[in-house]
Amino acid sequence: MIDDKRLEFLKNDYEQGFPAFCGLKVKHLEYGHFEANVQVRPEHLQQEGFVHAGLIATLADHTAGYSAYTTVSDDISILTIEFKINYFKPAVGKTIICRSKVINKGKKIIVSESEVFSVVDGKEKLVSKATVTLMAVPVSELR
Amino acid sequence: MIDDKRLEFLKNDYEQGFPAFCGLKVKHLEYGHFEANVQVRPEHLQQEGFVHAGLIATLADHTAGYSAYTTVSDDISILTIEFKINYFKPAVGKTIICRSKVINKGKKIIVSESEVFSVVDGKEKLVSKATVTLMAVPVSELR
Amino acid sequence: MIDDKRLEFLKNDYEQGFPAFCGLKVKHLEYGHFEANVQVRPEHLQQEGFVHAGLIATLADHTAGYSAYTTVSDDISILTIEFKINYFKPAVGKTIICRSKVINKGKKIIVSESEVFSVVDGKEKLVSKATVTLMAVPVSELR
Amino acid sequence: MIDDKRLEFLKNDYEQGFPAFCGLKVKHLEYGHFEANVQVRPEHLQQEGFVHAGLIATLADHTAGYSAYTTVSDDISILTIEFKINYFKPAVGKTIICRSKVINKGKKIIVSESEVFSVVDGKEKLVSKATVTLMAVPVSELR
């Protein structure tokens, strides 16, 4: 459903601009699924020393968007209409992982979910979950 | 309801860690209100050249959180329970402004709204709006 | 921008099916705005004697949808893509009022907000606020 | 983790007030999980003949709330702080099913998810999904 060339393109496409600046790295992708992570640095923290909610939201949104990209052809761009994210516990640890998957694929509207885990002492803890509503827009309409 | 020393503290406290790394700058604050902005740089963009949804979410969440800080005493920390953000149009332009205000202050739960504007040719356009649910936690419980 | 015949049609169209069953009544409508209310009855309550969150959500969603209807032509139907609602305090009192307005009108996606008030001793209290993402769909595509 | 007497109590407690008025029926409950359904009647529909988003939201919110009730002692009441619900497709069919589960249980904040299915020709279709943020409040504080 998605060929290797397209997978390779999306892998590189993910790591640019703001996500690259934030240190987001692709770990795995397949049709409808996308996994990425970030190695936590001091500039990722908030005033109490926890990973900032904004970095987690960036990871959750961007990875959700790319899970949708794996399900559309290369003349389609994915834009975020809205998302909602819950924070279950303050995120600590050196690595933050995000796993996103498409939970509903309509003609124009695609909804993905992102689960975000912090890794502490080698163990994953679910720290956040997001629902992301995305729109599939022909690239030609954005130019 | 909030003294100058506390205002000065919050102004500095806002610009640290991930928000400082992203270039977020305080413009104005008063009881229940907080305004900040960011000068858009290439590393703030996404794959189509628009300001990344994650940067906008970071600005909306962080500014909302600090609008809540203006309403609590200095032994209280504010954590994000969840937020929801809508994106109305792709954000372009050199400056992004966020204005946040507390819309309901409960004993433990504070809800703030953030409106995000892009400035193009000197004119503000509403590009995004967020609702942020925050929890007031005694600092002593976080340590 | 909206003629009297269309206003009259929408007024009647609002009060049917589930909203009629729940006792929702139109109070006022104009371009981009819709106000409705409900007289609280015992069958509207939840286990603690407060107005049920589901009734408030129904009022917030339906009224938001009709605020969008006031901005489109009569060959367009409005469907809810998603909504998010915050509850600020338990709703008590004999009347619940909802005021909705369109906050962004795109070509296909319309976003409205609903503010819900309970009336106690003649005074309105904001008990809930919702953001509703709607889609404008040609009626012909639904049949 | 939850005894039979408490299960029986929650089963009956669920079906009262607004949910009873709407025809919501308990199907199954266990620790952290709650399933309910509703037989669709003409008064559950909206203007296009689909099941109204408000009924689906009521089912999603109420069932999520009771999934949280299965995890707390009987001196605790559960209130909805906020929820977000996505609608994937118009809901048709004679039966609507909701399955809710607790996805994070904090000391005061419990987050549950609800998946809503319509049953058409004996087959379940996911029509909606909600994330519900709940607060555990001692009953004594509500009186």
XYZ file of C-alpha atoms in Angstrom:
572
model
C 0.000 0.000 0.000
C 3.051 2.252 0.322
C 6.258 1.635 -1.604
C 9.832 1.891 -0.315
C 10.583 5.049 -2.248
C 7.637 6.815 -0.648
C 8.621 5.549 2.806
C 12.144 6.878 2.303
C 10.777 10.226 1.131
C 8.486 10.585 4.180
C 11.272 9.599 6.560
C 13.378 12.504 5.290
C 10.466 14.855 4.885
C 9.556 14.430 8.581
C 12.934 15.658 9.833
C 13.043 19.253 8.592
C 12.121 22.752 9.772
C 10.721 23.046 13.301
C 10.717 19.288 14.031
C 14.413 19.050 13.034
C 15.153 22.119 15.185
C 13.472 20.319 18.113
C 15.505 17.152 17.523
C 12.636 14.857 16.429
C 13.877 11.630 14.829
C 11.962 9.033 12.821
C 12.130 5.485 14.203
C 9.646 3.520 12.136
C 6.866 3.988 9.622
C 4.429 1.811 7.743
C 0.977 2.302 6.235
C -1.123 4.171 8.823
C 1.602 4.164 11.474
C 4.499 6.451 12.363
C 6.943 6.360 15.281
C 9.417 9.058 16.242
C 11.382 10.102 19.292
C 13.446 12.864 20.787
C 16.480 12.815 23.058
C 15.692 15.283 25.818
C 18.024 18.276 26.109
C 17.986 21.137 28.666
C 16.336 23.423 26.088
C 13.320 21.076 25.980
C 12.316 21.675 29.579
C 9.841 23.990 31.304
C 10.126 26.003 34.504
C 9.851 22.986 36.831
C 12.374 20.843 34.952
C 9.819 18.638 33.164
C 9.718 18.184 29.391
C 7.665 21.114 28.059
C 4.065 20.411 27.030
C 4.771 22.285 23.786
C 7.533 19.894 22.735
C 5.290 16.925 23.497
C 2.474 18.553 21.510
C 4.836 19.205 18.590
C 5.919 15.566 18.608
C 2.315 14.333 18.895
C 0.988 16.608 16.146
C 3.827 16.142 13.678
C 3.965 12.355 14.040
C 0.179 12.103 13.708
C 0.380 14.161 10.526
C 2.978 11.838 9.049
C 0.963 8.751 9.975
C -1.686 10.292 7.706
C 0.893 10.993 4.980
C 1.583 7.243 4.780
C -2.007 6.721 3.605
C -2.223 9.299 0.795
C -0.584 9.746 -2.592
C 2.290 12.167 -3.143
C 0.095 14.924 -4.632
C -1.674 15.331 -1.286
C -0.550 17.528 1.583
C -1.716 17.023 5.172
C -2.709 19.996 7.336
C -3.788 19.971 10.976
C -7.370 21.220 11.466
C -7.231 20.814 15.227
C -5.892 18.585 17.947
C -6.510 17.822 21.586
C -3.889 16.484 23.925
C -4.046 15.207 27.492
C -1.056 15.198 29.820
C -1.195 12.353 32.324
C 1.948 13.006 34.295
C 4.956 15.301 34.144
C 7.405 13.872 31.576
C 10.887 13.179 32.844
C 13.678 10.992 31.440
C 16.153 11.149 28.596
C 13.979 9.899 25.721
C 10.436 10.708 24.659
C 8.774 8.332 22.162
C 5.658 8.997 20.092
C 3.611 6.351 18.290
C 0.867 7.600 16.001
C -1.746 5.734 14.012
C -4.627 6.607 11.742
C -7.887 5.686 13.467
C -10.256 6.909 10.755
C -9.576 7.735 7.134
C -12.315 9.660 5.408
C -12.125 11.167 1.948
C -10.936 14.552 3.199
C -10.716 14.228 6.953
C -8.228 11.846 8.542
C -8.090 11.340 12.315
C -4.955 10.014 13.989
C -4.022 9.314 17.573
C -0.618 9.801 19.157
C 0.591 8.103 22.306
C 3.621 9.681 23.943
C 5.864 7.768 26.333
C 8.766 8.843 28.486
C 11.501 6.295 29.007
C 12.847 6.108 32.549
C 15.313 3.357 33.542
C 14.525 1.576 30.307
C 10.787 1.461 31.019
C 8.140 3.255 28.956
C 5.445 5.261 30.713
C 2.459 6.732 28.883
C 2.668 10.455 29.659
C 0.375 11.940 27.044
C -2.218 11.100 24.401
C -3.517 13.223 21.530
C -6.305 13.076 18.965
C -5.426 14.937 15.773
C -7.919 15.917 13.059
C -6.170 16.340 9.725
C -7.245 17.470 6.296
C -5.970 15.980 3.043
C -5.445 18.886 0.636
C -4.196 18.588 -2.958
C -0.711 20.123 -3.062
C -1.856 22.183 -6.053
C -4.361 24.039 -3.831
C -1.618 25.215 -1.446
C 0.627 26.830 -4.023
C -4.309 41.809 42.682
C -0.772 41.208 41.424
C 2.186 43.317 42.489
C 5.024 44.629 40.296
C 7.590 42.273 41.753
C 5.458 39.267 40.892
C 4.830 40.650 37.378
C 8.583 41.077 36.865
C 9.213 37.555 38.142
C 6.642 36.007 35.775
C 7.975 37.988 32.820
C 11.414 36.460 33.321
C 10.095 33.061 34.317
C 8.168 32.785 31.012
C 11.302 33.163 28.867
C 13.344 30.112 29.804
C 13.833 26.505 28.686
C 11.853 25.374 25.639
C 9.951 28.675 25.165
C 13.262 30.614 25.187
C 14.746 28.089 22.742
C 11.725 28.740 20.459
C 12.169 32.526 20.717
C 8.979 33.324 22.626
C 8.984 36.867 24.052
C 6.693 38.459 26.643
C 4.874 41.592 25.502
C 2.392 42.336 28.254
C 0.898 40.822 31.346
C -1.690 41.763 33.916
C -4.040 39.858 36.221
C -5.653 37.075 34.163
C -4.011 38.149 30.897
C -0.735 37.373 29.166
C 0.562 38.375 25.731
C 3.644 37.035 23.993
C 5.026 36.807 20.475
C 7.654 35.181 18.350
C 9.645 36.462 15.385
C 9.376 33.745 12.758
C 12.644 32.130 11.700
C 13.254 29.415 9.077
C 13.540 26.791 11.814
C 9.934 27.521 12.866
C 8.409 26.298 9.604
C 6.917 23.006 8.439
C 7.246 21.128 5.151
C 5.055 23.563 3.157
C 6.713 26.716 4.470
C 3.986 27.638 6.971
C 4.665 28.235 10.666
C 4.584 24.784 12.286
C 1.456 23.840 14.257
C 3.744 22.704 17.076
C 5.282 26.140 17.531
C 1.831 27.715 17.567
C 0.677 25.115 20.097
C 3.727 25.792 22.271
C 3.003 29.524 22.203
C -0.712 28.967 22.925
C -0.111 26.512 25.771
C 2.735 28.373 27.458
C 1.053 31.774 27.310
C -2.211 30.300 28.610
C -0.295 28.756 31.493
C 1.260 32.096 32.404
C -2.109 33.876 32.215
C -3.086 31.451 34.990
C 0.135 32.165 36.923
C -0.918 35.819 37.164
C -3.924 34.729 39.257
C -2.223 32.519 41.847
C 0.246 33.087 44.670
C 3.936 32.269 44.323
C 3.702 28.930 46.143
C 1.510 27.538 43.344
C 2.737 25.925 40.151
C 0.571 25.615 37.026
C 0.534 22.383 35.017
C -1.350 21.690 31.774
C -3.952 18.927 32.156
C -4.977 19.122 28.504
C -5.533 21.544 25.686
C -7.359 21.695 22.380
C -6.304 23.942 19.529
C -7.940 24.774 16.209
C -5.980 25.991 13.194
C -8.038 28.299 10.993
C -5.570 29.023 8.239
C -1.914 28.331 7.462
C 0.193 30.862 9.403
C 2.532 32.997 7.352
C 4.277 36.290 8.118
C 7.196 37.457 10.228
C 5.495 37.763 13.627
C 3.116 35.507 15.522
C 1.263 37.023 18.489
C -0.574 35.158 21.246
C -3.049 36.679 23.678
C -4.246 34.467 26.510
C -6.804 35.082 29.212
C -8.290 33.135 32.087
C -11.936 32.382 31.311
C -12.712 30.403 34.457
C -10.831 30.190 37.720
C -11.857 27.313 39.956
C -10.142 26.312 43.159
C -7.904 23.752 41.458
C -8.822 23.902 37.785
C -8.187 27.059 35.766
C -9.274 27.329 32.128
C -7.608 29.822 29.782
C -8.058 30.658 26.130
C -5.314 31.655 23.706
C -5.869 33.507 20.465
C -2.981 33.377 18.002
C -2.546 35.949 15.248
C -0.129 36.171 12.359
C 0.917 39.638 11.323
C 1.065 40.195 7.571
C 1.659 43.683 6.169
C 1.009 45.108 9.625
C -2.405 43.485 9.874
C -3.326 40.834 12.427
C -5.152 37.718 11.300
C -6.586 35.166 13.740
C -4.916 31.905 12.700
C -5.529 29.711 15.712
C -7.443 29.448 18.974
C -6.854 27.153 21.935
C -8.645 26.187 25.137
C -6.243 25.126 27.871
C -7.236 23.294 31.074
C -4.699 23.921 33.810
C -4.224 22.642 37.325
C -2.971 24.731 40.234
C -0.587 22.553 42.244
C 1.263 23.613 45.406
C 4.961 23.831 44.518
C 5.703 21.663 47.572
C 3.826 18.736 45.960
C 6.099 18.798 42.878
C 9.383 18.531 44.723
C -26.867 38.536 4.504
C -29.699 36.239 5.598
C -33.337 36.879 4.684
C -36.396 36.575 6.909
C -37.653 33.453 5.172
C -34.373 31.651 5.797
C -34.356 32.812 9.436
C -37.886 31.466 9.901
C -36.915 28.180 8.274
C -33.860 27.722 10.526
C -35.863 28.605 13.621
C -38.261 25.736 12.899
C -35.587 23.406 11.615
C -33.676 23.699 14.919
C -36.589 22.425 17.020
C -37.045 18.886 15.728
C -35.841 15.355 16.483
C -33.520 14.938 19.463
C -33.288 18.665 20.293
C -37.114 18.915 20.377
C -37.252 15.760 22.539
C -34.799 17.468 24.942
C -36.910 20.658 25.043
C -34.436 22.978 23.288
C -36.052 26.270 22.210
C -34.785 28.963 19.857
C -34.540 32.451 21.359
C -32.724 34.511 18.747
C -30.767 34.133 15.540
C -28.937 36.379 13.131
C -26.035 35.964 10.708
C -23.304 34.020 12.535
C -25.184 33.916 15.841
C -27.729 31.583 17.418
C -29.252 31.554 20.895
C -31.368 28.807 22.412
C -32.409 27.647 25.848
C -34.005 24.822 27.757
C -36.271 24.762 30.782
C -34.749 22.222 33.131
C -36.935 19.208 33.954
C -36.198 16.262 36.294
C -35.340 14.067 33.282
C -32.461 16.429 32.410
C -30.488 15.710 35.576
C -27.658 13.344 36.450
C -27.030 11.219 39.531
C -26.106 14.164 41.797
C -29.046 16.372 40.772
C -27.068 18.644 38.416
C -28.029 19.226 34.780
C -26.447 16.341 32.827
C -23.268 17.106 30.855
C -24.877 15.343 27.890
C -27.806 17.756 27.736
C -25.423 20.706 27.941
C -23.273 19.164 25.192
C -26.361 18.613 23.025
C -27.384 22.248 23.472
C -23.832 23.487 22.786
C -23.334 21.318 19.699
C -26.757 21.860 18.142
C -26.776 25.619 18.658
C -23.226 25.913 17.294
C -24.322 23.957 14.225
C -27.227 26.325 13.625
C -25.002 29.391 14.054
C -23.105 27.944 11.083
C -26.361 27.323 9.171
C -27.069 31.083 9.303
C -23.934 31.660 7.193
C -24.528 29.180 4.349
C -27.055 28.854 1.540
C -29.983 26.445 1.725
C -28.314 23.746 -0.410
C -25.656 23.237 2.278
C -25.958 20.938 5.270
C -23.828 21.320 8.392
C -22.292 18.274 10.087
C -20.228 18.166 13.286
C -16.664 16.922 12.699
C -15.729 17.195 16.366
C -16.260 19.309 19.431
C -14.612 19.949 22.776
C -16.485 21.189 25.806
C -15.335 22.340 29.226
C -17.566 22.252 32.291
C -16.710 25.007 34.760
C -19.174 24.255 37.504
C -22.118 21.943 38.118
C -25.180 23.451 36.401
C -28.181 24.086 38.603
C -31.216 26.294 38.123
C -34.411 26.240 36.078
C -33.104 27.594 32.757
C -30.013 26.846 30.719
C -29.095 29.316 27.946
C -26.692 28.755 25.070
C -25.212 31.476 22.857
C -23.220 30.325 19.843
C -21.272 32.278 17.290
C -19.147 31.501 14.260
C -15.524 32.381 15.048
C -14.019 31.262 11.744
C -15.679 30.560 8.423
C -13.550 28.686 5.919
C -14.726 27.311 2.612
C -15.520 23.886 4.025
C -14.665 24.083 7.704
C -16.599 26.401 10.012
C -15.667 26.770 13.679
C -18.206 28.016 16.216
C -18.097 28.582 19.938
C -20.933 28.023 22.393
C -21.205 29.587 25.804
C -23.661 27.938 28.169
C -25.136 29.752 31.145
C -27.340 28.587 33.993
C -29.797 31.082 35.344
C -30.097 31.140 39.126
C -32.166 33.848 40.862
C -32.295 35.755 37.569
C -28.516 35.853 37.250
C -26.570 34.158 34.463
C -23.512 32.098 35.331
C -21.159 30.716 32.682
C -21.164 26.969 33.347
C -19.682 25.592 30.152
C -17.940 26.540 26.929
C -17.506 24.530 23.737
C -15.542 24.792 20.497
C -17.290 23.041 17.622
C -15.651 22.179 14.278
C -18.269 21.862 11.552
C -18.212 20.848 7.921
C -20.324 22.441 5.206
C -21.534 19.628 2.946
C -23.735 20.060 -0.142
C -27.125 18.500 0.682
C -26.880 16.557 -2.597
C -23.864 14.633 -1.236
C -25.818 13.374 1.782
C -28.716 11.818 -0.130
C -10.993 -4.811 42.786
C -14.724 -4.165 42.578
C -17.281 -6.334 44.367
C -20.604 -7.600 42.998
C -22.661 -5.314 45.205
C -20.834 -2.251 43.878
C -21.216 -3.483 40.282
C -24.965 -3.916 40.817
C -25.203 -0.454 42.349
C -23.373 1.207 39.421
C -25.490 -0.685 36.876
C -28.645 0.821 38.381
C -27.083 4.178 39.078
C -26.165 4.577 35.394
C -29.773 4.263 34.197
C -31.451 7.282 35.772
C -32.214 10.916 34.961
C -31.170 12.151 31.527
C -29.496 8.896 30.431
C -32.667 6.928 31.296
C -34.766 9.532 29.457
C -32.522 8.984 26.396
C -32.906 5.189 26.624
C -29.297 4.341 27.556
C -28.914 0.748 28.806
C -25.998 -0.915 30.584
C -24.600 -4.011 28.856
C -21.456 -4.838 30.770
C -19.122 -3.427 33.381
C -15.927 -4.443 35.100
C -13.022 -2.615 36.729
C -12.033 0.256 34.393
C -14.531 -0.703 31.683
C -18.165 0.117 30.959
C -20.365 -0.776 27.996
C -23.810 0.613 27.247
C -26.110 0.948 24.275
C -29.244 2.627 23.024
C -31.982 1.440 20.694
C -32.448 4.253 18.193
C -35.882 5.890 18.149
C -37.179 8.690 15.892
C -36.662 11.218 18.706
C -32.919 10.469 18.664
C -32.371 11.817 15.152
C -31.248 15.156 13.734
C -32.461 17.128 10.738
C -30.926 14.795 8.123
C -32.167 11.573 9.719
C -28.851 10.592 11.339
C -28.476 9.879 15.050
C -27.922 13.274 16.711
C -24.358 14.153 17.756
C -25.753 15.191 21.140
C -27.143 11.718 21.889
C -23.816 10.162 20.898
C -21.978 12.669 23.099
C -24.306 11.912 26.012
C -23.656 8.180 25.612
C -19.879 8.732 25.283
C -19.650 11.080 28.281
C -21.930 9.147 30.622
C -20.370 5.762 29.885
C -16.858 7.198 30.273
C -17.888 8.632 33.626
C -19.139 5.256 34.818
C -15.969 3.501 33.631
C -14.236 5.833 36.103
C -16.811 5.037 38.832
C -15.747 1.368 38.654
C -12.262 2.404 39.850
C -13.169 4.510 42.896
C -14.749 3.827 46.266
C -18.388 4.635 46.998
C -17.639 7.907 48.805
C -16.308 9.411 45.564
C -18.368 11.135 42.894
C -17.172 11.564 39.308
C -17.669 14.867 37.466
C -16.775 15.691 33.861
C -14.142 18.455 33.598
C -14.173 18.402 29.797
C -14.446 16.087 26.840
C -13.606 16.054 23.153
C -15.431 13.916 20.643
C -14.796 13.204 16.972
C -17.527 12.077 14.595
C -16.176 9.850 11.824
C -19.329 9.206 9.838
C -23.051 9.907 10.146
C -24.531 7.300 12.510
C -27.387 5.246 11.111
C -28.847 1.893 12.206
C -31.073 0.645 15.015
C -28.499 0.243 17.782
C -25.663 2.436 19.013
C -23.052 0.839 21.294
C -20.502 2.607 23.494
C -17.464 1.000 25.083
C -15.511 3.116 27.546
C -12.308 2.419 29.392
C -10.057 4.273 31.809
C -6.772 5.077 30.069
C -5.145 6.964 32.943
C -6.038 7.042 36.614
C -4.410 9.824 38.587
C -5.170 10.708 42.176
C -7.775 13.318 41.249
C -7.922 13.299 37.459
C -9.116 10.219 35.583
C -9.098 10.091 31.777
C -11.347 7.669 29.909
C -11.943 6.977 26.239
C -15.250 6.048 24.638
C -15.639 4.307 21.312
C -19.100 4.514 19.775
C -20.316 2.038 17.162
C -23.438 1.906 15.058
C -24.746 -1.536 14.233
C -25.956 -1.955 10.665
C -26.948 -5.406 9.361
C -25.345 -6.968 12.428
C -21.991 -5.317 11.768
C -20.379 -2.749 14.066
C -18.912 0.431 12.577
C -16.850 2.888 14.613
C -18.727 6.178 14.206
C -17.270 8.274 16.997
C -14.525 8.423 19.599
C -14.249 10.610 22.687
C -11.621 11.471 25.288
C -13.165 12.424 28.629
C -11.307 14.145 31.482
C -12.992 13.415 34.794
C -12.458 14.565 38.360
C -12.856 12.354 41.402
C -14.583 14.451 44.075
C -15.472 13.259 47.587
C -19.278 13.047 47.780
C -19.105 15.094 50.997
C -17.760 18.087 49.034
C -20.786 18.131 46.712
C -23.429 18.287 49.420
